[in-house]
PDB file of C-alpha atoms in Angstrom:
ATOM      1  CA  UNK C 163       0.000   0.000   0.000  1.00  0.00           C
ATOM      2  CA  UNK C 164       1.263   3.466  -0.854  1.00  0.00           C
ATOM      3  CA  UNK C 165       1.957   5.909   1.927  1.00  0.00           C
ATOM      4  CA  UNK C 166       0.150   9.221   2.225  1.00  0.00           C
ATOM      5  CA  UNK C 167       2.364  12.105   1.211  1.00  0.00           C
ATOM      6  CA  UNK C 168       2.748  15.730   2.104  1.00  0.00           C
ATOM      7  CA  UNK C 169       1.851  17.988  -0.776  1.00  0.00           C
ATOM      8  CA  UNK C 170       3.026  21.612  -1.067  1.00  0.00           C
ATOM      9  CA  UNK C 171       1.462  24.408  -3.099  1.00  0.00           C
ATOM     10  CA  UNK C 172       3.958  27.235  -3.593  1.00  0.00           C
ATOM     11  CA  UNK C 173       3.136  30.732  -4.884  1.00  0.00           C
ATOM     12  CA  UNK C 174       0.475  29.456  -7.269  1.00  0.00           C
ATOM     13  CA  UNK C 175      -1.173  31.891  -9.670  1.00  0.00           C
ATOM     14  CA  UNK C 176      -3.708  30.954 -12.337  1.00  0.00           C
ATOM     15  CA  UNK C 177      -5.245  32.835 -15.246  1.00  0.00           C
ATOM     16  CA  UNK C 178      -8.076  32.051 -17.647  1.00  0.00           C
ATOM     17  CA  UNK C 179      -7.093  34.125 -20.692  1.00  0.00           C
ATOM     18  CA  UNK C 180      -6.308  37.518 -19.103  1.00  0.00           C
ATOM     19  CA  UNK C 181      -8.527  36.996 -16.055  1.00  0.00           C
ATOM     20  CA  UNK C 182      -6.647  35.973 -12.896  1.00  0.00           C
ATOM     21  CA  UNK C 183      -8.473  33.383 -10.770  1.00  0.00           C
ATOM     22  CA  UNK C 184      -5.835  32.480  -8.138  1.00  0.00           C
ATOM     23  CA  UNK C 185      -3.361  34.846  -6.499  1.00  0.00           C
ATOM     24  CA  UNK C 186      -0.080  33.645  -4.987  1.00  0.00           C
ATOM     25  CA  UNK C 187      -1.532  30.690  -3.060  1.00  0.00           C
ATOM     26  CA  UNK C 188       0.826  28.719  -0.790  1.00  0.00           C
ATOM     27  CA  UNK C 189      -0.397  25.800   1.348  1.00  0.00           C
ATOM     28  CA  UNK C 190       1.181  22.680   2.840  1.00  0.00           C
ATOM     29  CA  UNK C 191      -1.193  19.708   2.800  1.00  0.00           C
ATOM     30  CA  UNK C 192      -0.192  17.134   5.399  1.00  0.00           C
ATOM     31  CA  UNK C 193      -0.328  13.360   5.258  1.00  0.00           C
ATOM     32  CA  UNK C 194      -2.888  11.692   7.480  1.00  0.00           C
ATOM     33  CA  UNK C 195      -4.935  14.905   7.585  1.00  0.00           C
ATOM     34  CA  UNK C 196      -8.083  16.186   5.914  1.00  0.00           C
ATOM     35  CA  UNK C 197      -7.783  19.746   4.634  1.00  0.00           C
ATOM     36  CA  UNK C 198     -11.010  21.543   3.716  1.00  0.00           C
ATOM     37  CA  UNK C 199     -11.188  24.396   1.213  1.00  0.00           C
ATOM     38  CA  UNK C 200     -14.095  26.725   2.028  1.00  0.00           C
ATOM     39  CA  UNK C 201     -15.331  30.061   0.735  1.00  0.00           C
ATOM     40  CA  UNK C 202     -18.143  31.601  -1.315  1.00  0.00           C
ATOM     41  CA  UNK C 203     -18.954  30.422  -4.847  1.00  0.00           C
ATOM     42  CA  UNK C 204     -16.364  31.571  -7.351  1.00  0.00           C
ATOM     43  CA  UNK C 205     -13.633  32.089  -4.746  1.00  0.00           C
ATOM     44  CA  UNK C 206     -11.190  29.687  -6.440  1.00  0.00           C
ATOM     45  CA  UNK C 207     -11.409  26.644  -4.177  1.00  0.00           C
ATOM     46  CA  UNK C 208     -12.418  24.143  -6.904  1.00  0.00           C
ATOM     47  CA  UNK C 209     -10.013  25.780  -9.361  1.00  0.00           C
ATOM     48  CA  UNK C 210      -7.179  25.208  -6.883  1.00  0.00           C
ATOM     49  CA  UNK C 211      -8.262  21.613  -6.274  1.00  0.00           C
ATOM     50  CA  UNK C 212      -8.105  20.923 -10.021  1.00  0.00           C
ATOM     51  CA  UNK C 213      -4.545  22.309 -10.066  1.00  0.00           C
ATOM     52  CA  UNK C 214      -3.464  19.475  -7.781  1.00  0.00           C
ATOM     53  CA  UNK C 215      -3.887  16.774 -10.434  1.00  0.00           C
ATOM     54  CA  UNK C 216      -3.575  19.054 -13.470  1.00  0.00           C
ATOM     55  CA  UNK C 217      -7.234  18.820 -14.451  1.00  0.00           C
ATOM     56  CA  UNK C 218      -6.948  22.453 -15.537  1.00  0.00           C
ATOM     57  CA  UNK C 219      -4.650  21.285 -18.363  1.00  0.00           C
ATOM     58  CA  UNK C 220      -7.856  20.463 -20.216  1.00  0.00           C
ATOM     59  CA  UNK C 221      -9.106  24.052 -20.158  1.00  0.00           C
ATOM     60  CA  UNK C 222      -8.054  26.160 -23.147  1.00  0.00           C
ATOM     61  CA  UNK C 223      -6.104  29.346 -22.385  1.00  0.00           C
ATOM     62  CA  UNK C 224      -5.526  28.356 -18.748  1.00  0.00           C
ATOM     63  CA  UNK C 225      -2.080  29.465 -17.555  1.00  0.00           C
ATOM     64  CA  UNK C 226      -0.423  28.535 -14.267  1.00  0.00           C
ATOM     65  CA  UNK C 227       2.603  30.030 -12.539  1.00  0.00           C
ATOM     66  CA  UNK C 228       4.137  28.607  -9.352  1.00  0.00           C
ATOM     67  CA  UNK C 229       4.687  25.052  -8.170  1.00  0.00           C
ATOM     68  CA  UNK C 230       2.894  22.063  -6.685  1.00  0.00           C
ATOM     69  CA  UNK C 231       5.456  19.767  -5.045  1.00  0.00           C
ATOM     70  CA  UNK C 232       4.865  16.024  -4.659  1.00  0.00           C
ATOM     71  CA  UNK C 233       7.696  13.545  -4.029  1.00  0.00           C
ATOM     72  CA  UNK C 234      10.164  16.474  -4.156  1.00  0.00           C
ATOM     73  CA  UNK C 235       9.127  17.297  -7.722  1.00  0.00           C
ATOM     74  CA  UNK C 236       6.967  20.002  -9.261  1.00  0.00           C
ATOM     75  CA  UNK C 237       3.988  18.269 -10.905  1.00  0.00           C
ATOM     76  CA  UNK C 238       4.073  21.011 -13.586  1.00  0.00           C
ATOM     77  CA  UNK C 239       7.575  20.054 -14.772  1.00  0.00           C
ATOM     78  CA  UNK C 240       7.685  19.111 -18.445  1.00  0.00           C
ATOM     79  CA  UNK C 241       8.778  15.520 -17.792  1.00  0.00           C
ATOM     80  CA  UNK C 242       5.827  14.650 -15.515  1.00  0.00           C
ATOM     81  CA  UNK C 243       3.590  11.832 -16.803  1.00  0.00           C
ATOM     82  CA  UNK C 244       0.114  13.248 -16.219  1.00  0.00           C
ATOM     83  CA  UNK C 245      -1.548   9.802 -16.381  1.00  0.00           C
ATOM     84  CA  UNK C 246       0.715   8.541 -13.601  1.00  0.00           C
ATOM     85  CA  UNK C 247       0.165  11.755 -11.651  1.00  0.00           C
ATOM     86  CA  UNK C 248      -3.601  11.252 -11.736  1.00  0.00           C
ATOM     87  CA  UNK C 249      -3.127   7.717 -10.421  1.00  0.00           C
ATOM     88  CA  UNK C 250      -1.167   9.138  -7.463  1.00  0.00           C
ATOM     89  CA  UNK C 251      -3.602  12.025  -6.974  1.00  0.00           C
ATOM     90  CA  UNK C 252      -7.097  10.558  -7.276  1.00  0.00           C
ATOM     91  CA  UNK C 253     -10.255  12.637  -7.612  1.00  0.00           C
ATOM     92  CA  UNK C 254     -13.846  12.165  -6.496  1.00  0.00           C
ATOM     93  CA  UNK C 255     -16.280  14.531  -8.169  1.00  0.00           C
ATOM     94  CA  UNK C 256     -19.381  16.371  -7.034  1.00  0.00           C
ATOM     95  CA  UNK C 257     -21.763  14.114  -8.968  1.00  0.00           C
ATOM     96  CA  UNK C 258     -21.173  10.379  -8.690  1.00  0.00           C
ATOM     97  CA  UNK C 259     -19.819   9.237 -12.068  1.00  0.00           C
ATOM     98  CA  UNK C 260     -19.423   5.455 -12.183  1.00  0.00           C
ATOM     99  CA  UNK C 261     -18.346   4.060 -15.535  1.00  0.00           C
ATOM    100  CA  UNK C 262     -21.171   2.448 -17.573  1.00  0.00           C
ATOM    101  CA  UNK C 263     -19.788  -0.950 -16.578  1.00  0.00           C
ATOM    102  CA  UNK C 264     -20.368  -3.524 -13.855  1.00  0.00           C
ATOM    103  CA  UNK C 265     -19.391  -2.753 -10.256  1.00  0.00           C
ATOM    104  CA  UNK C 266     -16.487  -5.200 -10.664  1.00  0.00           C
ATOM    105  CA  UNK C 267     -15.241  -3.569 -13.874  1.00  0.00           C
ATOM    106  CA  UNK C 268     -15.502  -0.106 -12.334  1.00  0.00           C
ATOM    107  CA  UNK C 269     -12.874  -1.167  -9.797  1.00  0.00           C
ATOM    108  CA  UNK C 270     -10.451  -3.150 -11.996  1.00  0.00           C
ATOM    109  CA  UNK C 271     -10.543  -1.064 -15.187  1.00  0.00           C
ATOM    110  CA  UNK C 272      -7.844   1.478 -14.232  1.00  0.00           C
ATOM    111  CA  UNK C 273      -5.635  -0.941 -12.231  1.00  0.00           C
ATOM    112  CA  UNK C 274      -5.435  -3.156 -15.335  1.00  0.00           C
ATOM    113  CA  UNK C 275      -4.309  -0.157 -17.427  1.00  0.00           C
ATOM    114  CA  UNK C 276      -1.644   0.695 -14.831  1.00  0.00           C
ATOM    115  CA  UNK C 277      -0.463  -2.929 -14.596  1.00  0.00           C
ATOM    116  CA  UNK C 278      -1.505  -3.336 -10.954  1.00  0.00           C
ATOM    117  CA  UNK C 279      -3.417  -6.573 -11.559  1.00  0.00           C
ATOM    118  CA  UNK C 280      -2.094  -9.509 -13.562  1.00  0.00           C
ATOM    119  CA  UNK C 281      -4.462 -12.377 -12.748  1.00  0.00           C
ATOM    120  CA  UNK C 282      -8.129 -12.987 -11.996  1.00  0.00           C
ATOM    121  CA  UNK C 283      -7.167 -13.718  -8.376  1.00  0.00           C
ATOM    122  CA  UNK C 284      -5.373 -10.350  -8.193  1.00  0.00           C
ATOM    123  CA  UNK C 285      -8.444  -8.623  -9.627  1.00  0.00           C
ATOM    124  CA  UNK C 286     -10.880 -10.386  -7.293  1.00  0.00           C
ATOM    125  CA  UNK C 287      -8.717  -9.503  -4.299  1.00  0.00           C
ATOM    126  CA  UNK C 288      -8.405  -5.851  -5.333  1.00  0.00           C
ATOM    127  CA  UNK C 289     -12.158  -5.512  -5.901  1.00  0.00           C
ATOM    128  CA  UNK C 290     -12.948  -6.886  -2.449  1.00  0.00           C
ATOM    129  CA  UNK C 291     -10.282  -4.817  -0.659  1.00  0.00           C
ATOM    130  CA  UNK C 292     -11.297  -1.583  -2.404  1.00  0.00           C
ATOM    131  CA  UNK C 293     -15.005  -2.072  -1.724  1.00  0.00           C
ATOM    132  CA  UNK C 294     -14.312  -3.002   1.907  1.00  0.00           C
ATOM    133  CA  UNK C 295     -12.217   0.168   2.334  1.00  0.00           C
ATOM    134  CA  UNK C 296     -15.050   2.202   0.804  1.00  0.00           C
ATOM    135  CA  UNK C 297     -17.613   0.668   3.162  1.00  0.00           C
ATOM    136  CA  UNK C 298     -19.564  -0.858   0.279  1.00  0.00           C
ATOM    137  CA  UNK C 299     -18.598  -4.536   0.165  1.00  0.00           C
ATOM    138  CA  UNK C 300     -21.426  -5.909   2.303  1.00  0.00           C
ATOM    139  CA  UNK C 301     -24.002  -4.044   0.224  1.00  0.00           C
ATOM    140  CA  UNK C 302     -22.776  -5.159  -3.218  1.00  0.00           C
ATOM    141  CA  UNK C 303     -20.806  -8.397  -2.814  1.00  0.00           C
ATOM    142  CA  UNK C 304     -23.674 -10.406  -4.351  1.00  0.00           C
ATOM    143  CA  UNK C 305     -24.160  -8.054  -7.315  1.00  0.00           C
ATOM    144  CA  UNK C 306     -20.631  -7.327  -8.515  1.00  0.00           C
ATOM    145  CA  UNK C 307     -21.604  -8.057 -12.110  1.00  0.00           C
ATOM    146  CA  UNK C 308     -24.550  -5.669 -12.133  1.00  0.00           C
ATOM    147  CA  UNK C 309     -24.144  -2.118 -13.497  1.00  0.00           C
ATOM    148  CA  UNK C 310     -22.581   0.427 -11.138  1.00  0.00           C
ATOM    149  CA  UNK C 311     -25.132   2.927 -12.421  1.00  0.00           C
ATOM    150  CA  UNK C 312     -27.943   0.856 -10.855  1.00  0.00           C
ATOM    151  CA  UNK C 313     -26.768   1.697  -7.327  1.00  0.00           C
ATOM    152  CA  UNK C 314     -28.236   4.524  -5.231  1.00  0.00           C
ATOM    153  CA  UNK C 315     -26.518   7.925  -5.347  1.00  0.00           C
ATOM    154  CA  UNK C 316     -24.681   7.386  -2.077  1.00  0.00           C
ATOM    155  CA  UNK C 317     -23.574   3.898  -3.113  1.00  0.00           C
ATOM    156  CA  UNK C 318     -22.395   5.242  -6.472  1.00  0.00           C
ATOM    157  CA  UNK C 319     -20.264   7.838  -4.697  1.00  0.00           C
ATOM    158  CA  UNK C 320     -18.708   5.164  -2.468  1.00  0.00           C
ATOM    159  CA  UNK C 321     -18.095   3.085  -5.620  1.00  0.00           C
ATOM    160  CA  UNK C 322     -16.255   6.084  -7.098  1.00  0.00           C
ATOM    161  CA  UNK C 323     -14.170   6.309  -3.907  1.00  0.00           C
ATOM    162  CA  UNK C 324     -13.435   2.557  -4.141  1.00  0.00           C
ATOM    163  CA  UNK C 325     -12.433   3.043  -7.789  1.00  0.00           C
ATOM    164  CA  UNK C 326     -10.072   5.856  -6.736  1.00  0.00           C
ATOM    165  CA  UNK C 327      -8.515   3.759  -3.950  1.00  0.00           C
ATOM    166  CA  UNK C 328      -7.977   0.814  -6.323  1.00  0.00           C
ATOM    167  CA  UNK C 329      -5.116   2.529  -8.189  1.00  0.00           C
ATOM    168  CA  UNK C 330      -3.244   3.027  -4.895  1.00  0.00           C
ATOM    169  CA  UNK C 331      -3.150   6.832  -4.766  1.00  0.00           C
ATOM    170  CA  UNK C 332      -1.228   8.888  -2.225  1.00  0.00           C
ATOM    171  CA  UNK C 333      -3.661  11.803  -2.234  1.00  0.00           C
ATOM    172  CA  UNK C 334      -7.442  11.888  -2.658  1.00  0.00           C
ATOM    173  CA  UNK C 335      -9.137  15.072  -3.849  1.00  0.00           C
ATOM    174  CA  UNK C 336     -12.872  15.447  -3.229  1.00  0.00           C
ATOM    175  CA  UNK C 337     -14.846  18.197  -4.961  1.00  0.00           C
ATOM    176  CA  UNK C 338     -18.060  18.663  -2.953  1.00  0.00           C
ATOM    177  CA  UNK C 339     -18.509  14.860  -2.777  1.00  0.00           C
ATOM    178  CA  UNK C 340     -21.758  15.007  -0.773  1.00  0.00           C
ATOM    179  CA  UNK C 341     -23.605  17.876  -2.436  1.00  0.00           C
ATOM    180  CA  UNK C 342     -25.797  15.516  -4.502  1.00  0.00           C
ATOM    181  CA  UNK C 343     -26.482  13.130  -1.605  1.00  0.00           C
ATOM    182  CA  UNK C 344     -29.121  12.841   1.102  1.00  0.00           C
ATOM    183  CA  UNK C 345     -28.173  13.251   4.802  1.00  0.00           C
ATOM    184  CA  UNK C 346     -27.812   9.497   5.462  1.00  0.00           C
ATOM    185  CA  UNK C 347     -25.531   8.966   2.462  1.00  0.00           C
ATOM    186  CA  UNK C 348     -23.602  12.113   3.435  1.00  0.00           C
ATOM    187  CA  UNK C 349     -23.023  10.747   6.941  1.00  0.00           C
ATOM    188  CA  UNK C 350     -21.619   7.512   5.459  1.00  0.00           C
ATOM    189  CA  UNK C 351     -19.221   9.414   3.190  1.00  0.00           C
ATOM    190  CA  UNK C 352     -18.071  11.598   6.102  1.00  0.00           C
ATOM    191  CA  UNK C 353     -17.453   8.518   8.236  1.00  0.00           C
ATOM    192  CA  UNK C 354     -15.488   7.020   5.352  1.00  0.00           C
ATOM    193  CA  UNK C 355     -13.350  10.174   4.983  1.00  0.00           C
ATOM    194  CA  UNK C 356     -12.449   9.911   8.678  1.00  0.00           C
ATOM    195  CA  UNK C 357     -11.340   6.293   8.205  1.00  0.00           C
ATOM    196  CA  UNK C 358      -9.406   6.937   4.991  1.00  0.00           C
ATOM    197  CA  UNK C 359      -7.315   9.821   6.327  1.00  0.00           C
ATOM    198  CA  UNK C 360      -5.122   7.354   8.225  1.00  0.00           C
ATOM    199  CA  UNK C 361      -3.842   6.125   4.842  1.00  0.00           C
ATOM    200  CA  UNK C 362      -4.251   9.069   2.489  1.00  0.00           C
ATOM    201  CA  UNK C 363      -3.751  12.804   2.327  1.00  0.00           C
ATOM    202  CA  UNK C 364      -7.283  14.120   1.691  1.00  0.00           C
ATOM    203  CA  UNK C 365      -8.341  17.512   0.364  1.00  0.00           C
ATOM    204  CA  UNK C 366     -12.051  18.323   0.268  1.00  0.00           C
ATOM    205  CA  UNK C 367     -13.836  21.287  -1.275  1.00  0.00           C
ATOM    206  CA  UNK C 368     -17.159  21.853   0.463  1.00  0.00           C
ATOM    207  CA  UNK C 369     -19.810  24.554   0.400  1.00  0.00           C
ATOM    208  CA  UNK C 370     -20.978  23.289   3.810  1.00  0.00           C
ATOM    209  CA  UNK C 371     -19.164  24.855   6.737  1.00  0.00           C
ATOM    210  CA  UNK C 372     -20.789  22.278   9.017  1.00  0.00           C
ATOM    211  CA  UNK C 373     -19.239  19.525   6.927  1.00  0.00           C
ATOM    212  CA  UNK C 374     -15.825  21.195   6.981  1.00  0.00           C
ATOM    213  CA  UNK C 375     -16.081  21.449  10.773  1.00  0.00           C
ATOM    214  CA  UNK C 376     -17.032  17.771  11.069  1.00  0.00           C
ATOM    215  CA  UNK C 377     -14.540  16.114   8.728  1.00  0.00           C
ATOM    216  CA  UNK C 378     -11.430  18.286   8.417  1.00  0.00           C
ATOM    217  CA  UNK C 379      -8.329  18.742  10.535  1.00  0.00           C
ATOM    218  CA  UNK C 380      -7.251  21.926   8.769  1.00  0.00           C
ATOM    219  CA  UNK C 381      -9.320  24.537   6.929  1.00  0.00           C
ATOM    220  CA  UNK C 382      -8.322  27.029   4.250  1.00  0.00           C
ATOM    221  CA  UNK C 383     -10.675  29.962   3.625  1.00  0.00           C
ATOM    222  CA  UNK C 384     -10.577  31.556   0.169  1.00  0.00           C
ATOM    223  CA  UNK C 385     -12.065  34.790  -1.089  1.00  0.00           C
ATOM    224  CA  UNK C 386     -11.740  36.294  -4.573  1.00  0.00           C
ATOM    225  CA  UNK C 387      -8.985  33.875  -5.556  1.00  0.00           C
ATOM    226  CA  UNK C 388      -6.852  34.583  -2.499  1.00  0.00           C
ATOM    227  CA  UNK C 389      -6.064  32.389   0.497  1.00  0.00           C
ATOM    228  CA  UNK C 390      -7.305  34.519   3.397  1.00  0.00           C
ATOM    229  CA  UNK C 391      -6.692  32.169   6.296  1.00  0.00           C
ATOM    230  CA  UNK C 392      -5.329  28.678   6.930  1.00  0.00           C
ATOM    231  CA  UNK C 393      -5.259  26.898  10.257  1.00  0.00           C
ATOM    232  CA  UNK C 394      -6.543  24.078  12.386  1.00  0.00           C
ATOM    233  CA  UNK C 395     -10.257  23.729  11.748  1.00  0.00           C
ATOM    234  CA  UNK C 396     -11.297  24.324  15.356  1.00  0.00           C
ATOM    235  CA  UNK C 397      -9.299  27.558  15.466  1.00  0.00           C
ATOM    236  CA  UNK C 398     -10.554  28.830  12.105  1.00  0.00           C
ATOM    237  CA  UNK C 399     -14.166  28.321  13.153  1.00  0.00           C
ATOM    238  CA  UNK C 400     -13.976  29.484  16.771  1.00  0.00           C
ATOM    239  CA  UNK C 401     -11.300  32.191  16.742  1.00  0.00           C
ATOM    240  CA  UNK C 402     -10.541  33.260  13.164  1.00  0.00           C
ATOM    241  CA  UNK C 403      -7.619  35.651  12.819  1.00  0.00           C
ATOM    242  CA  UNK C 404      -9.009  37.572   9.846  1.00  0.00           C
ATOM    243  CA  UNK C 405     -12.188  39.649   9.778  1.00  0.00           C
ATOM    244  CA  UNK C 406     -13.132  38.304   6.316  1.00  0.00           C
ATOM    245  CA  UNK C 407     -13.051  34.760   7.698  1.00  0.00           C
ATOM    246  CA  UNK C 408     -15.198  35.734  10.669  1.00  0.00           C
ATOM    247  CA  UNK C 409     -17.696  37.547   8.422  1.00  0.00           C
ATOM    248  CA  UNK C 410     -18.029  34.477   6.193  1.00  0.00           C
ATOM    249  CA  UNK C 411     -18.369  31.988   9.030  1.00  0.00           C
ATOM    250  CA  UNK C 412     -20.959  34.099  10.844  1.00  0.00           C
ATOM    251  CA  UNK C 413     -22.978  34.575   7.657  1.00  0.00           C
ATOM    252  CA  UNK C 414     -22.329  38.297   7.170  1.00  0.00           C
ATOM    253  CA  UNK C 415     -21.361  37.692   3.547  1.00  0.00           C
ATOM    254  CA  UNK C 416     -21.028  34.886   1.020  1.00  0.00           C
TER     255      UNK C 416
END
């Protein structure tokens, strides 16, 4: 099993055409911790998250300056294999997006591409381990060859987490992973995040301050593309250092 890694964002700036969306952001993301990105819509939190596995490469006229350091290397260096990077830095999206394949194939598809499974026994073992880690095994073990899209929304999201775990990432990025889910499914995902942080570095973007307070160890508050405040979650929510943070948390703006 891979070990969770520290991840450093250094002086990151980002532009879409001539419009700047991120301003000189620097954050250390620590292994074994959940870091939450919070702030009003359009503040740059999801944009920053997508910088961490180079998803913004797909956006025309997007330009990035600065560094994101993983394994002592800038992930924006020219010799970085982006496919391998995205295996190390997995992503769970806002809307559950299982492949249009069976539950089993959802799990083994990427590991086969990356050469992580060689035999049927390897594949069977990986499917079970990944679904157990995602808290889904008991619910689906008798329907592994049914479509992943037939599961409930909350189960689909846990399947997507299992699929992410299966390629043995070091970091897991979550972009509002519970926003499409009901409260019961949300509680299961939050419980899962708490269990997974012992093995992975987790970064979550959430519009819910209550969720950030429940699941994260550290919180970063963004406003207008700038990192306003970063600290331990309890401190950020109970004794913020910056007035903008306090205004946001107390509902005075945003």
